[in-house]
Short mmCIF file of C-alpha atoms in Angstrom, two decimals:
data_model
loop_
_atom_site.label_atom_id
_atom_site.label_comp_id
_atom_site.label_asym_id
_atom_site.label_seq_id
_atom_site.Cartn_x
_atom_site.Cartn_y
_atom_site.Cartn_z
CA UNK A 1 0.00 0.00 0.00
CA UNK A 2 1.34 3.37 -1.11
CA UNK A 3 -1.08 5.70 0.36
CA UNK A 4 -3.71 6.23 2.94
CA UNK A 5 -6.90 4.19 1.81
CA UNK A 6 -10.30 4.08 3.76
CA UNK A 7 -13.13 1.85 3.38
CA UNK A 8 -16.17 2.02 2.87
CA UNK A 9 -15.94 5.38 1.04
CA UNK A 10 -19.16 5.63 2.74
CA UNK A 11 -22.06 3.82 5.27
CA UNK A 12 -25.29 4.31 5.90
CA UNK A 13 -26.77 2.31 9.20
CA UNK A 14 -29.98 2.45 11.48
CA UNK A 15 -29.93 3.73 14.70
CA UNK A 16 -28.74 1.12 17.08
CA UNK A 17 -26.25 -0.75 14.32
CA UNK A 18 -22.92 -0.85 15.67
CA UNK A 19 -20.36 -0.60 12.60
CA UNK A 20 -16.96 -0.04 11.86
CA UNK A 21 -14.50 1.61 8.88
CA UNK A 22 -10.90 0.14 7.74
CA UNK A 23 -7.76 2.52 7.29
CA UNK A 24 -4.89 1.11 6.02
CA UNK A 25 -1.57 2.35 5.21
CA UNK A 26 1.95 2.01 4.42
CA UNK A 27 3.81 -0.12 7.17
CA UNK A 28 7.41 1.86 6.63
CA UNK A 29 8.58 4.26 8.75
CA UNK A 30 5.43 4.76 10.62
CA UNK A 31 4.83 7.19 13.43
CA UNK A 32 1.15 7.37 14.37
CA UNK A 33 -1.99 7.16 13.12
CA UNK A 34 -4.31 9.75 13.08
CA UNK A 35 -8.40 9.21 13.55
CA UNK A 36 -10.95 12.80 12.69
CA UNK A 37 -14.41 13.00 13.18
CA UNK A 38 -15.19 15.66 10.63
CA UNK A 39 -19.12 16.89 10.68
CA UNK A 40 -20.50 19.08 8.01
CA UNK A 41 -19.75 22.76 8.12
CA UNK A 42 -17.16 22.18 10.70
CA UNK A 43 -13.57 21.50 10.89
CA UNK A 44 -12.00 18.38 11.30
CA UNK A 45 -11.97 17.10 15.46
CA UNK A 46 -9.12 14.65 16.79
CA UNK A 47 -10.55 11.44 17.99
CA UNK A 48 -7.41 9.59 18.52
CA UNK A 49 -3.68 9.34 17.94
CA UNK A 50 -2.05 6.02 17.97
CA UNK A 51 2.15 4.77 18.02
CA UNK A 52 2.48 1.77 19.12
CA UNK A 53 1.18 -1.62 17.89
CA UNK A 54 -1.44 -3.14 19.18
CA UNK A 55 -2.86 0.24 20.80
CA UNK A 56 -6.27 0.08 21.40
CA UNK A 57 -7.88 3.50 22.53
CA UNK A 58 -11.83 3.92 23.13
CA UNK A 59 -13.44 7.28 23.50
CA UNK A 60 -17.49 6.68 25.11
CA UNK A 61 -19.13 4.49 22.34
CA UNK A 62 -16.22 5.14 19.83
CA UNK A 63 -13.08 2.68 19.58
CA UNK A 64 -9.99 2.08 17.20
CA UNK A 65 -7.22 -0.66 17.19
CA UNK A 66 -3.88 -0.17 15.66
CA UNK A 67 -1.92 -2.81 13.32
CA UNK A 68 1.45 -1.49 12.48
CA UNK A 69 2.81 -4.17 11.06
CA UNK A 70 0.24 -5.47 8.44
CA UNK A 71 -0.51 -1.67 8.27
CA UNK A 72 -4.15 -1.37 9.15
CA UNK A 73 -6.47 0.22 11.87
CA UNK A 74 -10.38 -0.11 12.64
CA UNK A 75 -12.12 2.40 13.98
CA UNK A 76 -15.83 1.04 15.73
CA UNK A 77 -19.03 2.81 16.32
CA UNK A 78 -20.95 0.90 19.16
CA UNK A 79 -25.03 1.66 19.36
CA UNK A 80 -24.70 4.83 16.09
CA UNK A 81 -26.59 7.54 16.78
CA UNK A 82 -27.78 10.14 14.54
CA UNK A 83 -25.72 13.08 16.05
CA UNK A 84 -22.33 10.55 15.08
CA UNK A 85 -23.22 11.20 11.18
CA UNK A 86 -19.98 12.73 9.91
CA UNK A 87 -16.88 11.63 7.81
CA UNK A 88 -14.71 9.81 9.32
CA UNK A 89 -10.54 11.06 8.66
CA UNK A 90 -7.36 8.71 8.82
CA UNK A 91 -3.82 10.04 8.97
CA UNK A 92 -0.42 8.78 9.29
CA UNK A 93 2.91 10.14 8.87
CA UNK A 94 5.03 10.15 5.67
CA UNK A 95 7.83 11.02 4.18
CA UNK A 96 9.80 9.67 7.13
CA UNK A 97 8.21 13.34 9.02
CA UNK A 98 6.75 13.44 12.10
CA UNK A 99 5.02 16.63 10.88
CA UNK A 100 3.79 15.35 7.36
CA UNK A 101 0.43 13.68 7.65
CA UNK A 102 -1.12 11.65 4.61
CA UNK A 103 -4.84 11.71 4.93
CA UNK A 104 -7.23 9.29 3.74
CA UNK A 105 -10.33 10.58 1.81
CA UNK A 106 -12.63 9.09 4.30
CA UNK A 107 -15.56 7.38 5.26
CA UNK A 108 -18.88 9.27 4.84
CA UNK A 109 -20.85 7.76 7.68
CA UNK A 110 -24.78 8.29 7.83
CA UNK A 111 -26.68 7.40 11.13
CA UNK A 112 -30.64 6.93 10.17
CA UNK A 113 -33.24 7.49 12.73
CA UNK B 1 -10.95 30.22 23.91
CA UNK B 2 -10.37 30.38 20.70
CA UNK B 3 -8.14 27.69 19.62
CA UNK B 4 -7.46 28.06 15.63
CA UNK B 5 -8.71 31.27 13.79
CA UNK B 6 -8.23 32.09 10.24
CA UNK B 7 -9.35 34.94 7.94
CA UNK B 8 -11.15 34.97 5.90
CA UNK B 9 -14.01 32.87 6.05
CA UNK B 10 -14.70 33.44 1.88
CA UNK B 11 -13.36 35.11 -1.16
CA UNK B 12 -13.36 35.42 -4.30
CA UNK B 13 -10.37 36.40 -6.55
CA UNK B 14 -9.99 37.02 -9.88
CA UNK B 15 -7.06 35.25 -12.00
CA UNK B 16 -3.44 36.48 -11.56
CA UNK B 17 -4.67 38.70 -7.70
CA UNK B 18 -2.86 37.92 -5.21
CA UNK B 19 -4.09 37.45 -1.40
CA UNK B 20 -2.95 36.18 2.07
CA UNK B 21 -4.83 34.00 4.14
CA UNK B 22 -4.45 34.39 7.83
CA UNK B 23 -4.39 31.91 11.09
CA UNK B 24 -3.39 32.41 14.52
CA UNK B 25 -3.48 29.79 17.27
CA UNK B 26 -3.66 30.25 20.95
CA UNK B 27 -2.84 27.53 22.56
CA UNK B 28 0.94 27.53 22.36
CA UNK B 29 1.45 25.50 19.52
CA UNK B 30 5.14 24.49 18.12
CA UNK B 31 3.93 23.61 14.38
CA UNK B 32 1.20 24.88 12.32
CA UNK B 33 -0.05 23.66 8.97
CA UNK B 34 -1.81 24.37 5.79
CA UNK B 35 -4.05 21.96 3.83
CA UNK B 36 -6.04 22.16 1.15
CA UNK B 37 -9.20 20.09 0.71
CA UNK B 38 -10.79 19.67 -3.11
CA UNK B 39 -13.96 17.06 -3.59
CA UNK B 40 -12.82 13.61 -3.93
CA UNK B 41 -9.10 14.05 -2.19
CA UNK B 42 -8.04 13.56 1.31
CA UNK B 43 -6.62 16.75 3.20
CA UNK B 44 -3.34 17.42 1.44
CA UNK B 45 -0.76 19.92 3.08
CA UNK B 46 0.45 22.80 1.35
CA UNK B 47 3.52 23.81 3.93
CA UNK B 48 4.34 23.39 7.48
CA UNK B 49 6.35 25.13 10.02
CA UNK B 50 7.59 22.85 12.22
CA UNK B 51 8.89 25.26 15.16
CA UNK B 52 8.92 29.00 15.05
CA UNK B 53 11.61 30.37 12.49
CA UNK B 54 11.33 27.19 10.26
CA UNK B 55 9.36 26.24 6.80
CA UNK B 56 8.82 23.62 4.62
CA UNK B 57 7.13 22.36 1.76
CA UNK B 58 4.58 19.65 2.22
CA UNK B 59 2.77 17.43 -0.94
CA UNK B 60 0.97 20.79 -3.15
CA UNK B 61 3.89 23.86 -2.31
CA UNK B 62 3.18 24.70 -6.06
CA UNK B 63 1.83 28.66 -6.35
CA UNK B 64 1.93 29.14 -2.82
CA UNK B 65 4.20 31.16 0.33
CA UNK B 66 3.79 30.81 3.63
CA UNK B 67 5.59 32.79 6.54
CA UNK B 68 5.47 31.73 10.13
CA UNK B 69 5.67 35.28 12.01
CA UNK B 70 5.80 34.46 15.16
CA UNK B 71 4.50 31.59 17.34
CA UNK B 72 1.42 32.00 16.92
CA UNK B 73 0.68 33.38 12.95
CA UNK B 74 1.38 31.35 10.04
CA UNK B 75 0.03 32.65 6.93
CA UNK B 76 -0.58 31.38 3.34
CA UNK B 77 0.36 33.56 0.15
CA UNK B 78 -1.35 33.42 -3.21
CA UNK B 79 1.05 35.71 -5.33
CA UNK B 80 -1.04 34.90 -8.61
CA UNK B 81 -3.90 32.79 -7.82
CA UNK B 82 -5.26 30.40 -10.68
CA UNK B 83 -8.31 28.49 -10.48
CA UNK B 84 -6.74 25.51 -9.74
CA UNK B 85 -6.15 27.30 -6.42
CA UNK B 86 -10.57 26.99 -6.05
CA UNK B 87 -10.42 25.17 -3.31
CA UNK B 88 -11.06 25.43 0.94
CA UNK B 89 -8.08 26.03 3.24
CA UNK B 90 -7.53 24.62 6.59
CA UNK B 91 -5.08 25.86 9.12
CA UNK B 92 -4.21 23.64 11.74
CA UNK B 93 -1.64 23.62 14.68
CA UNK B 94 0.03 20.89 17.07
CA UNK B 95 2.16 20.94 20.09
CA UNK B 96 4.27 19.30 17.22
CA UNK B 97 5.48 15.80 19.74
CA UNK B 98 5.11 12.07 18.20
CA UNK B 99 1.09 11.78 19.33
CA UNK B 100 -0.22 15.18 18.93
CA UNK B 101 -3.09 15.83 16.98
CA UNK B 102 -3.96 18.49 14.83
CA UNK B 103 -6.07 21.18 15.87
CA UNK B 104 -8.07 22.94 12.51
CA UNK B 105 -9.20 26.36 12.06
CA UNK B 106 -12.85 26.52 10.59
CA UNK B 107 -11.71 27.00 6.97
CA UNK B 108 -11.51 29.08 4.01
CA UNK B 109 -13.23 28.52 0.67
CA UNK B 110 -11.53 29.85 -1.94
CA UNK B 111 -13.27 30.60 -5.36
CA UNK B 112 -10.43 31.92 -8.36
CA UNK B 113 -12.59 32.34 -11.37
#
């Protein structure tokens, strides 16, 4: 994998549903991994910043594990609700920088009443 | 507390004008940023300043200046905007360690025509 890739490109789940996105990315040279919450009309919000392999770090209903070796995180939604409707951002560092981050384009979540 | 501001919110230029976007941060940031976001592509960074007193290019410098006045400013030069420059703008600053995350400004949409 050369770049930051996120999947789905977007979701759309019921109330209730419990789901989860895929970011994977280049195993060299890594740093951290970045996870955004990025709602409409806003800016982009941290959720979590990972290092070291096999990190797991859970914020209320939200939760992402870290795979730095194969090169892959999950990020999981327990019981969506409607207010957690946003697009969801992956990062990591390239370019062997601490200060360059490679974004994903996202996942495009949509939480139905 | 304000966290990340830029100005402006909007504009519009015309080809070949030439404008500076703003950003401050206030919460004692070392590095700042500035992205670029365009439908379909992940956040890509324009430049970063690493520390106070130091630039450098990110993955789209092309048609673009920054300057990093002080600690807290870091602003983004258009000398001849094109409107391949259309786009919105994000600052964003971090304390600038291994697991800092960003912090973004509420953006700046850009129309060249």
């Amino acid at each position: 994998i050369l770049n930051v890739e996120q999947s789905p490109q977007s979701l759309h789940v019921q109330e209730g549903d419990s789901t989860n996105f895929t970011c994977s990315f280049p195993s060299s040279n890594f740093y951290a991994l970045h996870w955004y919450r990025w709602e409409t009309a806003k800016s982009p919000e941290a959720l979590f910043v990972m290092t070291l392999n096999g990190d797991e770090k859970k914020k209320g209903r939200i939760s992402a594990t870290l795979n730095t070796k194969e090169g892959y995180s999950y990020l999981y939604i327990k019981g969506s609700q409607p207010e957690d409707s946003a697009t969801y951002l992956c990062a990591r560092n390239s370019g062997g920088s601490n200060y360059k981050l490679t974004f994903g384009k996202g996942t495009l979540l949509t939480v139905n009443p | 507390n304000a966290g990340v501001t830029q100005t402006p919110k909007f504009q519009v230029l015309k080809t070949g004008q030439s404008m500076t976007l703003q950003c401050a941060q206030d919460m004692n940031h070392n590095s700042m940023y500035w992205y670029r976001q365009d439908p379909g592509m992940g956040l890509r960074l324009i430049y970063y300043s690493a520390s106070e007193g130091t630039t450098d290019k990110g993955e789209v410098p092309n048609g673009y200046n920054v300057s990093r006045l002080n600690k807290r400013e870091f602003s983004l030069r258009l000398e001849s905007a094109a409107p391949s420059q259309t786009s919105v703008y994000f600052c964003a600053s971090s304390e600038g360690v291994g697991d800092s995350p960003l912090h973004f400004g509420n953006g700046t949409r850009l129309t060249v025509t």
